[in-house]
PDB file of C-alpha atoms in Angstrom:
ATOM      1  CA  MET A   1     131.797  67.380  67.685  1.00 94.00           C
ATOM      2  CA  TYR A   2     132.547  70.209  69.826  1.00 96.00           C
ATOM      3  CA  LYS A   3     132.803  70.731  73.481  1.00 97.00           C
ATOM      4  CA  VAL A   4     131.825  74.590  74.135  1.00 98.00           C
ATOM      5  CA  LYS A   5     131.939  76.362  77.295  1.00 98.00           C
ATOM      6  CA  VAL A   6     130.163  79.437  78.227  1.00 98.00           C
ATOM      7  CA  TYR A   7     130.618  81.891  80.699  1.00 97.00           C
ATOM      8  CA  VAL A   8     127.919  84.199  81.686  1.00 97.00           C
ATOM      9  CA  THR A   9     128.438  87.308  84.267  1.00 94.00           C
ATOM     10  CA  LEU A  10     126.678  90.483  85.202  1.00 93.00           C
ATOM     11  CA  ARG A  11     128.071  93.340  83.079  1.00 92.00           C
ATOM     12  CA  GLU A  12     130.848  95.736  84.981  1.00 88.00           C
ATOM     13  CA  ASN A  13     128.303  98.292  85.621  1.00 86.00           C
ATOM     14  CA  VAL A  14     125.717  96.342  86.821  1.00 89.00           C
ATOM     15  CA  LEU A  15     125.618  96.092  90.584  1.00 85.00           C
ATOM     16  CA  ASP A  16     126.112  92.050  91.490  1.00 88.00           C
ATOM     17  CA  PRO A  17     124.049  91.719  94.757  1.00 88.00           C
ATOM     18  CA  GLN A  18     125.206  88.169  95.165  1.00 89.00           C
ATOM     19  CA  GLY A  19     128.472  88.954  94.748  1.00 92.00           C
ATOM     20  CA  THR A  20     128.746  91.553  96.963  1.00 92.00           C
ATOM     21  CA  ALA A  21     127.204  89.382  99.620  1.00 92.00           C
ATOM     22  CA  VAL A  22     129.785  86.773  98.923  1.00 95.00           C
ATOM     23  CA  LYS A  23     132.351  89.554  99.058  1.00 96.00           C
ATOM     24  CA  GLY A  24     131.214  90.436 102.565  1.00 95.00           C
ATOM     25  CA  ALA A  25     131.196  86.878 103.696  1.00 96.00           C
ATOM     26  CA  LEU A  26     134.854  86.522 102.800  1.00 97.00           C
ATOM     27  CA  HIS A  27     135.608  89.626 104.474  1.00 97.00           C
ATOM     28  CA  SER A  28     134.435  88.029 107.509  1.00 96.00           C
ATOM     29  CA  LEU A  29     136.514  85.189 107.055  1.00 96.00           C
ATOM     30  CA  SER A  30     139.436  87.656 106.703  1.00 96.00           C
ATOM     31  CA  TYR A  31     140.057  87.348 103.455  1.00 97.00           C
ATOM     32  CA  ARG A  32     140.350  91.084 103.324  1.00 95.00           C
ATOM     33  CA  GLU A  33     142.718  91.011 100.155  1.00 97.00           C
ATOM     34  CA  VAL A  34     139.338  90.132  98.189  1.00 97.00           C
ATOM     35  CA  GLN A  35     138.638  93.458  95.807  1.00 95.00           C
ATOM     36  CA  ASP A  36     135.340  92.153  93.962  1.00 93.00           C
ATOM     37  CA  VAL A  37     133.220  88.941  93.473  1.00 94.00           C
ATOM     38  CA  ARG A  38     131.010  88.660  90.326  1.00 91.00           C
ATOM     39  CA  ILE A  39     128.716  85.627  90.513  1.00 93.00           C
ATOM     40  CA  GLY A  40     128.013  84.273  86.658  1.00 94.00           C
ATOM     41  CA  LYS A  41     127.041  81.110  85.305  1.00 96.00           C
ATOM     42  CA  PHE A  42     128.830  78.275  83.598  1.00 97.00           C
ATOM     43  CA  MET A  43     127.038  76.096  80.456  1.00 97.00           C
ATOM     44  CA  GLU A  44     128.919  73.276  78.894  1.00 97.00           C
ATOM     45  CA  LEU A  45     127.404  72.529  75.543  1.00 97.00           C
ATOM     46  CA  VAL A  46     128.259  69.521  72.980  1.00 97.00           C
ATOM     47  CA  ILE A  47     127.593  70.799  69.458  1.00 96.00           C
ATOM     48  CA  GLU A  48     127.371  68.448  66.544  1.00 95.00           C
ATOM     49  CA  LYS A  49     129.339  69.556  63.783  1.00 93.00           C
ATOM     50  CA  SER A  50     127.552  71.389  60.878  1.00 93.00           C
ATOM     51  CA  GLU A  51     127.479  73.410  57.960  1.00 95.00           C
ATOM     52  CA  ARG A  52     127.522  76.370  59.994  1.00 94.00           C
ATOM     53  CA  ASP A  53     130.528  78.091  61.629  1.00 96.00           C
ATOM     54  CA  ILE A  54     130.790  77.295  65.206  1.00 97.00           C
ATOM     55  CA  GLU A  55     132.041  80.390  66.658  1.00 96.00           C
ATOM     56  CA  GLU A  56     128.823  82.232  64.873  1.00 97.00           C
ATOM     57  CA  LEU A  57     126.876  79.506  66.020  1.00 97.00           C
ATOM     58  CA  VAL A  58     127.605  79.770  69.708  1.00 98.00           C
ATOM     59  CA  ARG A  59     127.890  83.809  69.768  1.00 97.00           C
ATOM     60  CA  GLU A  60     124.053  83.529  68.020  1.00 97.00           C
ATOM     61  CA  MET A  61     122.628  81.424  71.136  1.00 97.00           C
ATOM     62  CA  CYS A  62     124.554  83.252  73.485  1.00 98.00           C
ATOM     63  CA  GLU A  63     122.732  86.926  72.149  1.00 97.00           C
ATOM     64  CA  LYS A  64     119.059  84.834  71.736  1.00 96.00           C
ATOM     65  CA  LEU A  65     118.939  82.668  74.750  1.00 97.00           C
ATOM     66  CA  LEU A  66     122.000  81.963  76.989  1.00 97.00           C
ATOM     67  CA  ALA A  67     122.500  85.790  78.244  1.00 97.00           C
ATOM     68  CA  ASN A  68     120.664  88.707  78.366  1.00 96.00           C
ATOM     69  CA  THR A  69     123.142  91.268  76.653  1.00 95.00           C
ATOM     70  CA  VAL A  70     121.039  94.115  79.006  1.00 94.00           C
ATOM     71  CA  ILE A  71     122.444  92.998  81.825  1.00 94.00           C
ATOM     72  CA  GLU A  72     125.214  89.990  81.035  1.00 96.00           C
ATOM     73  CA  ASP A  73     128.507  89.470  79.549  1.00 95.00           C
ATOM     74  CA  TYR A  74     129.270  86.358  77.921  1.00 97.00           C
ATOM     75  CA  ARG A  75     132.369  84.680  76.717  1.00 97.00           C
ATOM     76  CA  TYR A  76     133.141  81.163  75.335  1.00 98.00           C
ATOM     77  CA  ASP A  77     135.598  78.596  74.879  1.00 97.00           C
ATOM     78  CA  ILE A  78     135.261  76.313  71.555  1.00 97.00           C
ATOM     79  CA  GLU A  79     137.133  72.731  72.012  1.00 96.00           C
ATOM     80  CA  GLU A  80     137.124  70.328  69.051  1.00 94.00           C
ATOM     81  CA  VAL A  81     136.929  66.746  70.449  1.00 93.00           C
ATOM     82  CA  VAL A  82     137.342  63.766  67.975  1.00 87.00           C
ATOM     83  CA  VAL A  83     134.357  60.825  68.918  1.00 75.00           C
ATOM     84  CA  GLN A  84     135.892  57.389  68.738  1.00 71.00           C
TER      85      GLN A  84
ATOM     86  CA  MET B   1      84.970  91.878  76.951  1.00 95.00           C
ATOM     87  CA  LYS B   2      87.519  89.004  76.775  1.00 97.00           C
ATOM     88  CA  PHE B   3      90.430  88.731  78.640  1.00 98.00           C
ATOM     89  CA  ALA B   4      93.046  85.863  78.247  1.00 98.00           C
ATOM     90  CA  VAL B   5      94.828  85.009  80.964  1.00 98.00           C
ATOM     91  CA  ILE B   6      98.094  83.229  79.524  1.00 98.00           C
ATOM     92  CA  VAL B   7      99.298  80.012  81.357  1.00 98.00           C
ATOM     93  CA  PHE B   8     103.059  78.809  81.027  1.00 97.00           C
ATOM     94  CA  PRO B   9     104.205  75.231  82.862  1.00 96.00           C
ATOM     95  CA  GLY B  10     105.004  76.942  86.291  1.00 96.00           C
ATOM     96  CA  SER B  11     102.654  80.059  86.262  1.00 97.00           C
ATOM     97  CA  ASN B  12     100.788  80.292  89.703  1.00 96.00           C
ATOM     98  CA  CYS B  13      99.007  83.517  89.607  1.00 97.00           C
ATOM     99  CA  ASP B  14      96.789  82.484  86.874  1.00 97.00           C
ATOM    100  CA  VAL B  15      93.950  81.738  89.250  1.00 98.00           C
ATOM    101  CA  ASP B  16      94.084  84.808  90.936  1.00 97.00           C
ATOM    102  CA  MET B  17      94.485  86.600  87.728  1.00 98.00           C
ATOM    103  CA  TYR B  18      91.224  84.643  86.643  1.00 98.00           C
ATOM    104  CA  HIS B  19      89.422  85.201  89.769  1.00 97.00           C
ATOM    105  CA  ALA B  20      89.934  89.085  89.770  1.00 97.00           C
ATOM    106  CA  ILE B  21      88.294  89.552  86.187  1.00 98.00           C
ATOM    107  CA  LYS B  22      85.408  86.739  86.296  1.00 98.00           C
ATOM    108  CA  ASP B  23      84.446  87.492  90.298  1.00 97.00           C
ATOM    109  CA  GLU B  24      85.362  91.001  90.831  1.00 96.00           C
ATOM    110  CA  LEU B  25      85.753  92.726  87.478  1.00 97.00           C
ATOM    111  CA  GLY B  26      82.761  90.526  86.149  1.00 97.00           C
ATOM    112  CA  GLU B  27      84.114  90.255  82.642  1.00 97.00           C
ATOM    113  CA  GLU B  28      84.465  87.258  80.279  1.00 98.00           C
ATOM    114  CA  VAL B  29      87.860  85.617  80.757  1.00 98.00           C
ATOM    115  CA  GLU B  30      89.498  82.160  79.704  1.00 98.00           C
ATOM    116  CA  TYR B  31      92.876  80.493  80.239  1.00 98.00           C
ATOM    117  CA  VAL B  32      95.289  80.021  77.507  1.00 98.00           C
ATOM    118  CA  TRP B  33      98.046  77.284  77.157  1.00 97.00           C
ATOM    119  CA  HIS B  34     101.399  78.523  76.313  1.00 97.00           C
ATOM    120  CA  THR B  35     101.017  76.150  72.851  1.00 97.00           C
ATOM    121  CA  ALA B  36      98.186  78.851  71.464  1.00 97.00           C
ATOM    122  CA  ASP B  37      98.562  79.749  68.179  1.00 97.00           C
ATOM    123  CA  SER B  38      96.104  82.861  68.004  1.00 97.00           C
ATOM    124  CA  LEU B  39      94.888  85.503  70.425  1.00 98.00           C
ATOM    125  CA  ASP B  40      92.328  86.826  68.154  1.00 97.00           C
ATOM    126  CA  ALA B  41      89.216  85.864  70.222  1.00 97.00           C
ATOM    127  CA  PHE B  42      90.959  88.283  73.079  1.00 98.00           C
ATOM    128  CA  ASP B  43      90.600  91.897  73.789  1.00 97.00           C
ATOM    129  CA  ALA B  44      93.226  91.935  76.548  1.00 98.00           C
ATOM    130  CA  ILE B  45      96.022  89.695  77.456  1.00 98.00           C
ATOM    131  CA  LEU B  46      97.109  89.128  80.883  1.00 98.00           C
ATOM    132  CA  LEU B  47     100.625  87.464  81.754  1.00 98.00           C
ATOM    133  CA  PRO B  48     100.049  86.200  85.148  1.00 98.00           C
ATOM    134  CA  GLY B  49     103.094  85.654  87.663  1.00 97.00           C
ATOM    135  CA  GLY B  50     104.594  82.675  88.833  1.00 97.00           C
ATOM    136  CA  PHE B  51     108.032  80.757  88.112  1.00 96.00           C
ATOM    137  CA  SER B  52     107.664  79.612  84.324  1.00 95.00           C
ATOM    138  CA  TYR B  53     110.185  77.027  83.500  1.00 94.00           C
ATOM    139  CA  GLY B  54     111.066  77.209  87.236  1.00 94.00           C
ATOM    140  CA  ASP B  55     113.091  79.939  86.451  1.00 94.00           C
ATOM    141  CA  TYR B  56     115.842  78.253  84.893  1.00 94.00           C
ATOM    142  CA  LEU B  57     118.694  80.121  83.345  1.00 94.00           C
ATOM    143  CA  ARG B  58     116.863  83.638  84.213  1.00 95.00           C
ATOM    144  CA  SER B  59     113.180  84.647  85.034  1.00 95.00           C
ATOM    145  CA  GLY B  60     110.940  84.656  81.803  1.00 96.00           C
ATOM    146  CA  ALA B  61     113.897  83.329  79.469  1.00 96.00           C
ATOM    147  CA  ILE B  62     112.577  80.529  78.305  1.00 96.00           C
ATOM    148  CA  ALA B  63     108.834  81.281  78.050  1.00 96.00           C
ATOM    149  CA  ARG B  64     109.267  84.124  75.762  1.00 95.00           C
ATOM    150  CA  PHE B  65     109.969  81.613  73.248  1.00 95.00           C
ATOM    151  CA  SER B  66     106.532  79.821  73.753  1.00 96.00           C
ATOM    152  CA  ASN B  67     104.450  79.636  70.878  1.00 97.00           C
ATOM    153  CA  VAL B  68     102.069  81.903  72.200  1.00 97.00           C
ATOM    154  CA  MET B  69     104.790  84.649  72.431  1.00 97.00           C
ATOM    155  CA  LYS B  70     104.148  85.012  68.330  1.00 97.00           C
ATOM    156  CA  ALA B  71     100.299  86.070  69.075  1.00 98.00           C
ATOM    157  CA  ILE B  72     100.987  88.129  71.988  1.00 98.00           C
ATOM    158  CA  GLN B  73     103.757  90.076  69.792  1.00 98.00           C
ATOM    159  CA  GLN B  74     100.882  90.333  67.189  1.00 98.00           C
ATOM    160  CA  ALA B  75      98.534  91.480  69.622  1.00 98.00           C
ATOM    161  CA  ALA B  76     100.987  94.322  70.876  1.00 98.00           C
ATOM    162  CA  GLU B  77     101.153  95.451  67.159  1.00 97.00           C
ATOM    163  CA  GLU B  78      97.680  95.426  66.968  1.00 97.00           C
ATOM    164  CA  GLY B  79      97.342  97.568  70.206  1.00 97.00           C
ATOM    165  CA  LYS B  80      95.532  95.399  72.289  1.00 97.00           C
ATOM    166  CA  PRO B  81      96.020  95.905  75.962  1.00 98.00           C
ATOM    167  CA  ILE B  82      98.646  93.605  77.401  1.00 98.00           C
ATOM    168  CA  LEU B  83      99.555  93.458  80.838  1.00 98.00           C
ATOM    169  CA  GLY B  84     102.375  91.495  82.747  1.00 98.00           C
ATOM    170  CA  VAL B  85     102.487  90.969  86.306  1.00 98.00           C
ATOM    171  CA  CYS B  86     105.764  89.566  88.175  1.00 98.00           C
ATOM    172  CA  ASN B  87     106.920  86.933  86.109  1.00 98.00           C
ATOM    173  CA  GLY B  88     104.448  88.093  83.211  1.00 98.00           C
ATOM    174  CA  PHE B  89     106.848  91.398  83.755  1.00 98.00           C
ATOM    175  CA  GLN B  90     109.993  89.406  83.603  1.00 98.00           C
ATOM    176  CA  ILE B  91     108.697  87.492  80.384  1.00 98.00           C
ATOM    177  CA  LEU B  92     107.533  90.702  78.580  1.00 98.00           C
ATOM    178  CA  LEU B  93     111.490  92.071  79.366  1.00 98.00           C
ATOM    179  CA  GLU B  94     112.958  88.821  77.976  1.00 97.00           C
ATOM    180  CA  ALA B  95     110.806  89.422  74.833  1.00 97.00           C
ATOM    181  CA  GLY B  96     112.008  92.681  74.229  1.00 96.00           C
ATOM    182  CA  LEU B  97     108.445  93.852  74.528  1.00 98.00           C
ATOM    183  CA  LEU B  98     109.694  96.368  77.262  1.00 98.00           C
ATOM    184  CA  PRO B  99     113.118  97.926  77.718  1.00 98.00           C
ATOM    185  CA  GLY B 100     115.336  96.448  80.547  1.00 97.00           C
ATOM    186  CA  ALA B 101     116.231  93.683  82.484  1.00 97.00           C
ATOM    187  CA  MET B 102     115.852  92.089  86.167  1.00 96.00           C
ATOM    188  CA  ARG B 103     118.166  91.829  88.949  1.00 93.00           C
ATOM    189  CA  ARG B 104     117.779  89.846  91.736  1.00 93.00           C
ATOM    190  CA  ASN B 105     116.196  91.981  95.047  1.00 95.00           C
ATOM    191  CA  ASN B 106     119.264  93.925  96.583  1.00 92.00           C
ATOM    192  CA  SER B 107     118.520  92.109  99.917  1.00 93.00           C
ATOM    193  CA  LEU B 108     118.614  88.525  98.083  1.00 92.00           C
ATOM    194  CA  LYS B 109     115.478  87.811  99.872  1.00 95.00           C
ATOM    195  CA  PHE B 110     112.124  86.676  98.323  1.00 97.00           C
ATOM    196  CA  ILE B 111     109.871  89.432  99.278  1.00 97.00           C
ATOM    197  CA  CYS B 112     106.285  88.762  99.864  1.00 97.00           C
ATOM    198  CA  ARG B 113     103.724  92.027 101.661  1.00 96.00           C
ATOM    199  CA  PRO B 114     101.945  94.712 100.615  1.00 97.00           C
ATOM    200  CA  VAL B 115     103.803  98.044  99.353  1.00 98.00           C
ATOM    201  CA  THR B 116     102.696 101.184  98.434  1.00 98.00           C
ATOM    202  CA  LEU B 117     102.867 102.474  94.890  1.00 98.00           C
ATOM    203  CA  ARG B 118     102.783 105.994  93.432  1.00 98.00           C
ATOM    204  CA  VAL B 119     100.538 106.465  90.076  1.00 98.00           C
ATOM    205  CA  GLU B 120     103.019 108.525  88.245  1.00 98.00           C
ATOM    206  CA  ASN B 121     100.880 108.621  84.801  1.00 98.00           C
ATOM    207  CA  ASN B 122      97.418 108.476  85.057  1.00 97.00           C
ATOM    208  CA  GLU B 123      96.857 109.299  81.092  1.00 97.00           C
ATOM    209  CA  THR B 124      97.008 105.352  79.941  1.00 98.00           C
ATOM    210  CA  MET B 125      94.556 102.871  79.256  1.00 98.00           C
ATOM    211  CA  PHE B 126      95.665 100.754  82.294  1.00 98.00           C
ATOM    212  CA  THR B 127      95.598 104.266  84.997  1.00 98.00           C
ATOM    213  CA  SER B 128      92.732 106.310  84.005  1.00 98.00           C
ATOM    214  CA  LEU B 129      90.681 105.641  86.978  1.00 98.00           C
ATOM    215  CA  TYR B 130      93.488 106.404  89.239  1.00 98.00           C
ATOM    216  CA  GLU B 131      94.287 109.943  90.425  1.00 98.00           C
ATOM    217  CA  GLN B 132      97.528 111.418  89.136  1.00 97.00           C
ATOM    218  CA  GLY B 133      99.757 110.952  92.114  1.00 97.00           C
ATOM    219  CA  GLU B 134      97.584 108.550  93.777  1.00 98.00           C
ATOM    220  CA  VAL B 135      99.480 106.150  96.559  1.00 98.00           C
ATOM    221  CA  ILE B 136      97.862 102.753  96.812  1.00 98.00           C
ATOM    222  CA  THR B 137      98.740  99.545  98.282  1.00 97.00           C
ATOM    223  CA  ILE B 138      99.631  96.518  96.387  1.00 98.00           C
ATOM    224  CA  PRO B 139     101.362  93.469  97.378  1.00 98.00           C
ATOM    225  CA  ILE B 140     104.643  92.076  95.452  1.00 98.00           C
ATOM    226  CA  ALA B 141     106.154  88.795  95.906  1.00 97.00           C
ATOM    227  CA  HIS B 142     109.179  88.451  94.009  1.00 97.00           C
ATOM    228  CA  GLY B 143     112.912  87.277  94.228  1.00 96.00           C
ATOM    229  CA  GLU B 144     113.977  88.857  91.250  1.00 96.00           C
ATOM    230  CA  GLY B 145     112.395  92.547  90.863  1.00 97.00           C
ATOM    231  CA  ASN B 146     115.235  94.592  90.799  1.00 96.00           C
ATOM    232  CA  TYR B 147     114.617  96.606  87.615  1.00 97.00           C
ATOM    233  CA  TYR B 148     117.543  97.731  85.463  1.00 96.00           C
ATOM    234  CA  CYS B 149     118.254  99.906  82.259  1.00 96.00           C
ATOM    235  CA  ASP B 150     120.751 101.955  80.842  1.00 95.00           C
ATOM    236  CA  GLU B 151     120.861 105.621  80.973  1.00 95.00           C
ATOM    237  CA  GLU B 152     119.546 106.520  77.703  1.00 97.00           C
ATOM    238  CA  THR B 153     116.698 103.810  78.259  1.00 97.00           C
ATOM    239  CA  LEU B 154     115.627 105.517  81.833  1.00 98.00           C
ATOM    240  CA  GLN B 155     115.700 109.005  80.031  1.00 98.00           C
ATOM    241  CA  LYS B 156     113.530 107.676  77.277  1.00 98.00           C
ATOM    242  CA  LEU B 157     111.083 106.211  79.690  1.00 98.00           C
ATOM    243  CA  MET B 158     110.934 109.400  81.716  1.00 98.00           C
ATOM    244  CA  ASP B 159     110.713 111.844  78.557  1.00 97.00           C
ATOM    245  CA  ASN B 160     107.559 109.633  77.273  1.00 97.00           C
ATOM    246  CA  ARG B 161     105.916 109.049  80.385  1.00 98.00           C
ATOM    247  CA  GLN B 162     106.330 105.296  80.464  1.00 98.00           C
ATOM    248  CA  ILE B 163     107.054 104.656  83.975  1.00 98.00           C
ATOM    249  CA  ILE B 164     103.724 104.054  85.454  1.00 98.00           C
ATOM    250  CA  PHE B 165     104.234 103.120  89.122  1.00 98.00           C
ATOM    251  CA  ARG B 166     107.250 103.770  91.397  1.00 98.00           C
ATOM    252  CA  TYR B 167     107.478 102.046  94.959  1.00 98.00           C
ATOM    253  CA  HIS B 168     106.209 105.259  97.287  1.00 98.00           C
ATOM    254  CA  ASP B 169     107.384 104.836 101.078  1.00 95.00           C
ATOM    255  CA  GLU B 170     110.100 102.762 100.378  1.00 96.00           C
ATOM    256  CA  ASN B 171     112.371 100.480  97.427  1.00 98.00           C
ATOM    257  CA  PRO B 172     111.583  97.113  98.600  1.00 97.00           C
ATOM    258  CA  ASN B 173     114.144  95.578  95.774  1.00 97.00           C
ATOM    259  CA  GLY B 174     116.741  98.074  95.020  1.00 96.00           C
ATOM    260  CA  SER B 175     115.054  98.959  91.388  1.00 97.00           C
ATOM    261  CA  LEU B 176     116.306 101.488  89.112  1.00 97.00           C
ATOM    262  CA  ASP B 177     115.029 105.025  90.045  1.00 98.00           C
ATOM    263  CA  ASN B 178     112.301 103.005  92.274  1.00 98.00           C
ATOM    264  CA  ILE B 179     110.505 101.888  89.153  1.00 98.00           C
ATOM    265  CA  ALA B 180     107.594  99.227  89.719  1.00 98.00           C
ATOM    266  CA  GLY B 181     105.570  99.809  86.518  1.00 98.00           C
ATOM    267  CA  ILE B 182     106.666 100.573  83.139  1.00 98.00           C
ATOM    268  CA  MET B 183     105.149 100.838  79.826  1.00 98.00           C
ATOM    269  CA  ASN B 184     105.884 100.586  76.086  1.00 98.00           C
ATOM    270  CA  GLU B 185     106.103 103.325  74.153  1.00 97.00           C
ATOM    271  CA  LYS B 186     103.028 103.134  72.123  1.00 97.00           C
ATOM    272  CA  GLY B 187     101.332 102.728  75.523  1.00 97.00           C
ATOM    273  CA  ASN B 188      99.370  99.182  75.269  1.00 98.00           C
ATOM    274  CA  VAL B 189     101.608  96.906  77.247  1.00 98.00           C
ATOM    275  CA  LEU B 190     102.073  97.424  80.879  1.00 98.00           C
ATOM    276  CA  GLY B 191     104.945  95.389  82.731  1.00 98.00           C
ATOM    277  CA  MET B 192     104.681  95.747  86.650  1.00 98.00           C
ATOM    278  CA  MET B 193     106.046  93.521  89.512  1.00 98.00           C
ATOM    279  CA  PRO B 194     103.074  94.131  92.380  1.00 98.00           C
ATOM    280  CA  HIS B 195     100.107  92.158  92.095  1.00 98.00           C
ATOM    281  CA  PRO B 196      97.354  94.148  91.418  1.00 98.00           C
ATOM    282  CA  GLU B 197      95.370  90.696  90.645  1.00 98.00           C
ATOM    283  CA  ARG B 198      95.634  90.227  94.596  1.00 97.00           C
ATOM    284  CA  ALA B 199      94.438  93.407  95.567  1.00 97.00           C
ATOM    285  CA  VAL B 200      90.898  93.472  93.992  1.00 97.00           C
ATOM    286  CA  ASP B 201      88.736  92.944  97.322  1.00 94.00           C
ATOM    287  CA  ALA B 202      88.951  94.736 100.829  1.00 93.00           C
ATOM    288  CA  LEU B 203      88.558  91.215 102.176  1.00 91.00           C
ATOM    289  CA  LEU B 204      91.920  90.798 100.772  1.00 87.00           C
ATOM    290  CA  GLY B 205      93.699  93.979 102.327  1.00 92.00           C
ATOM    291  CA  SER B 206      93.236  96.193  99.857  1.00 95.00           C
ATOM    292  CA  ALA B 207      91.103  97.014  96.467  1.00 97.00           C
ATOM    293  CA  ASP B 208      93.620  99.029  95.187  1.00 97.00           C
ATOM    294  CA  GLY B 209      94.101  96.939  91.950  1.00 98.00           C
ATOM    295  CA  LEU B 210      90.684  96.725  90.940  1.00 97.00           C
ATOM    296  CA  LYS B 211      90.581 100.067  89.233  1.00 98.00           C
ATOM    297  CA  LEU B 212      93.517  99.090  86.818  1.00 98.00           C
ATOM    298  CA  PHE B 213      91.147  96.303  85.590  1.00 98.00           C
ATOM    299  CA  GLN B 214      88.502  98.762  85.267  1.00 98.00           C
ATOM    300  CA  SER B 215      90.394 101.461  83.638  1.00 98.00           C
ATOM    301  CA  ILE B 216      91.055  98.658  80.932  1.00 98.00           C
ATOM    302  CA  VAL B 217      87.607  97.791  80.353  1.00 97.00           C
ATOM    303  CA  LYS B 218      86.818 101.730  80.302  1.00 96.00           C
ATOM    304  CA  TYR B 219      89.398 101.798  77.400  1.00 96.00           C
ATOM    305  CA  TRP B 220      87.782  99.103  75.399  1.00 96.00           C
ATOM    306  CA  ARG B 221      84.196 100.186  75.827  1.00 94.00           C
ATOM    307  CA  VAL B 222      85.119 103.850  74.684  1.00 92.00           C
ATOM    308  CA  LYS B 223      87.118 102.456  71.492  1.00 90.00           C
ATOM    309  CA  HIS B 224      84.760  99.252  70.462  1.00 85.00           C
ATOM    310  CA  VAL B 225      81.155 100.373  71.920  1.00 78.00           C
ATOM    311  CA  VAL B 226      79.007 102.778  70.000  1.00 67.00           C
ATOM    312  CA  THR B 227      76.775 104.641  71.784  1.00 61.00           C
ATOM    313  CA  SER B 228      74.116 106.212  70.033  1.00 50.00           C
TER     314      SER B 228
END
């Protein structure tokens, strides 16, 4: 069994209106040192072991559905867990 | 001529679309559920607005894997007119039938009000009854209509005259190059954020959307009805 964490964020060159608004709010709370805020999504997947390579599988899911690669980047962490 | 209005779980402009075709345009129309296998019985396909699958993950991201999308892909290849409005546009983008993607509106607000559009290309099956450069009033109602594509794609859209509508007086959502609606390269798939089906009668505040549907009928008649 695998526990997979997927992080999806807007690509660097795509303006993130939510991040911009949150940065403004942090500035108004006087956290002037905040340079940039990017808002994204965090997904946790539990995946059964199969014949397919887990990394290949996760990448495929990200490309097909979990991220829209026109505007979004994704990264992931894969952790193997032992089921008792 | 027979139109299909595709209904996804969460579509909410399907009834307006049906009304526009049946009562205002006076053509045949049927609702088609998202599980349908075939669209062979229809001459034109309409993807209405709404919040398919609650906009979960991204607008249109889940609907684009509906069973009916295979038939829509096929209809697109056959050259049938396909119009996606609002969420329908978002689904066409997610499906790759149109290039680009949608971001949240710049203001982060859901905006629902009439806007003015400029008809940028009237040599299409969707716009032939408008004048080139005509300014029309059509309502918008969306939170994610901030169109984006990369520079190369934008250049291609401009070179092929695929930008069909631009916001005229003001850009309500921050979309790239004031884009409100684009077409595929082949010219039979149009996606737009404004709702022409909500502007089909003066009583609704504007009848400027009607000519879009009439243009589709005109195209179909010229292509399919043999006159002696």
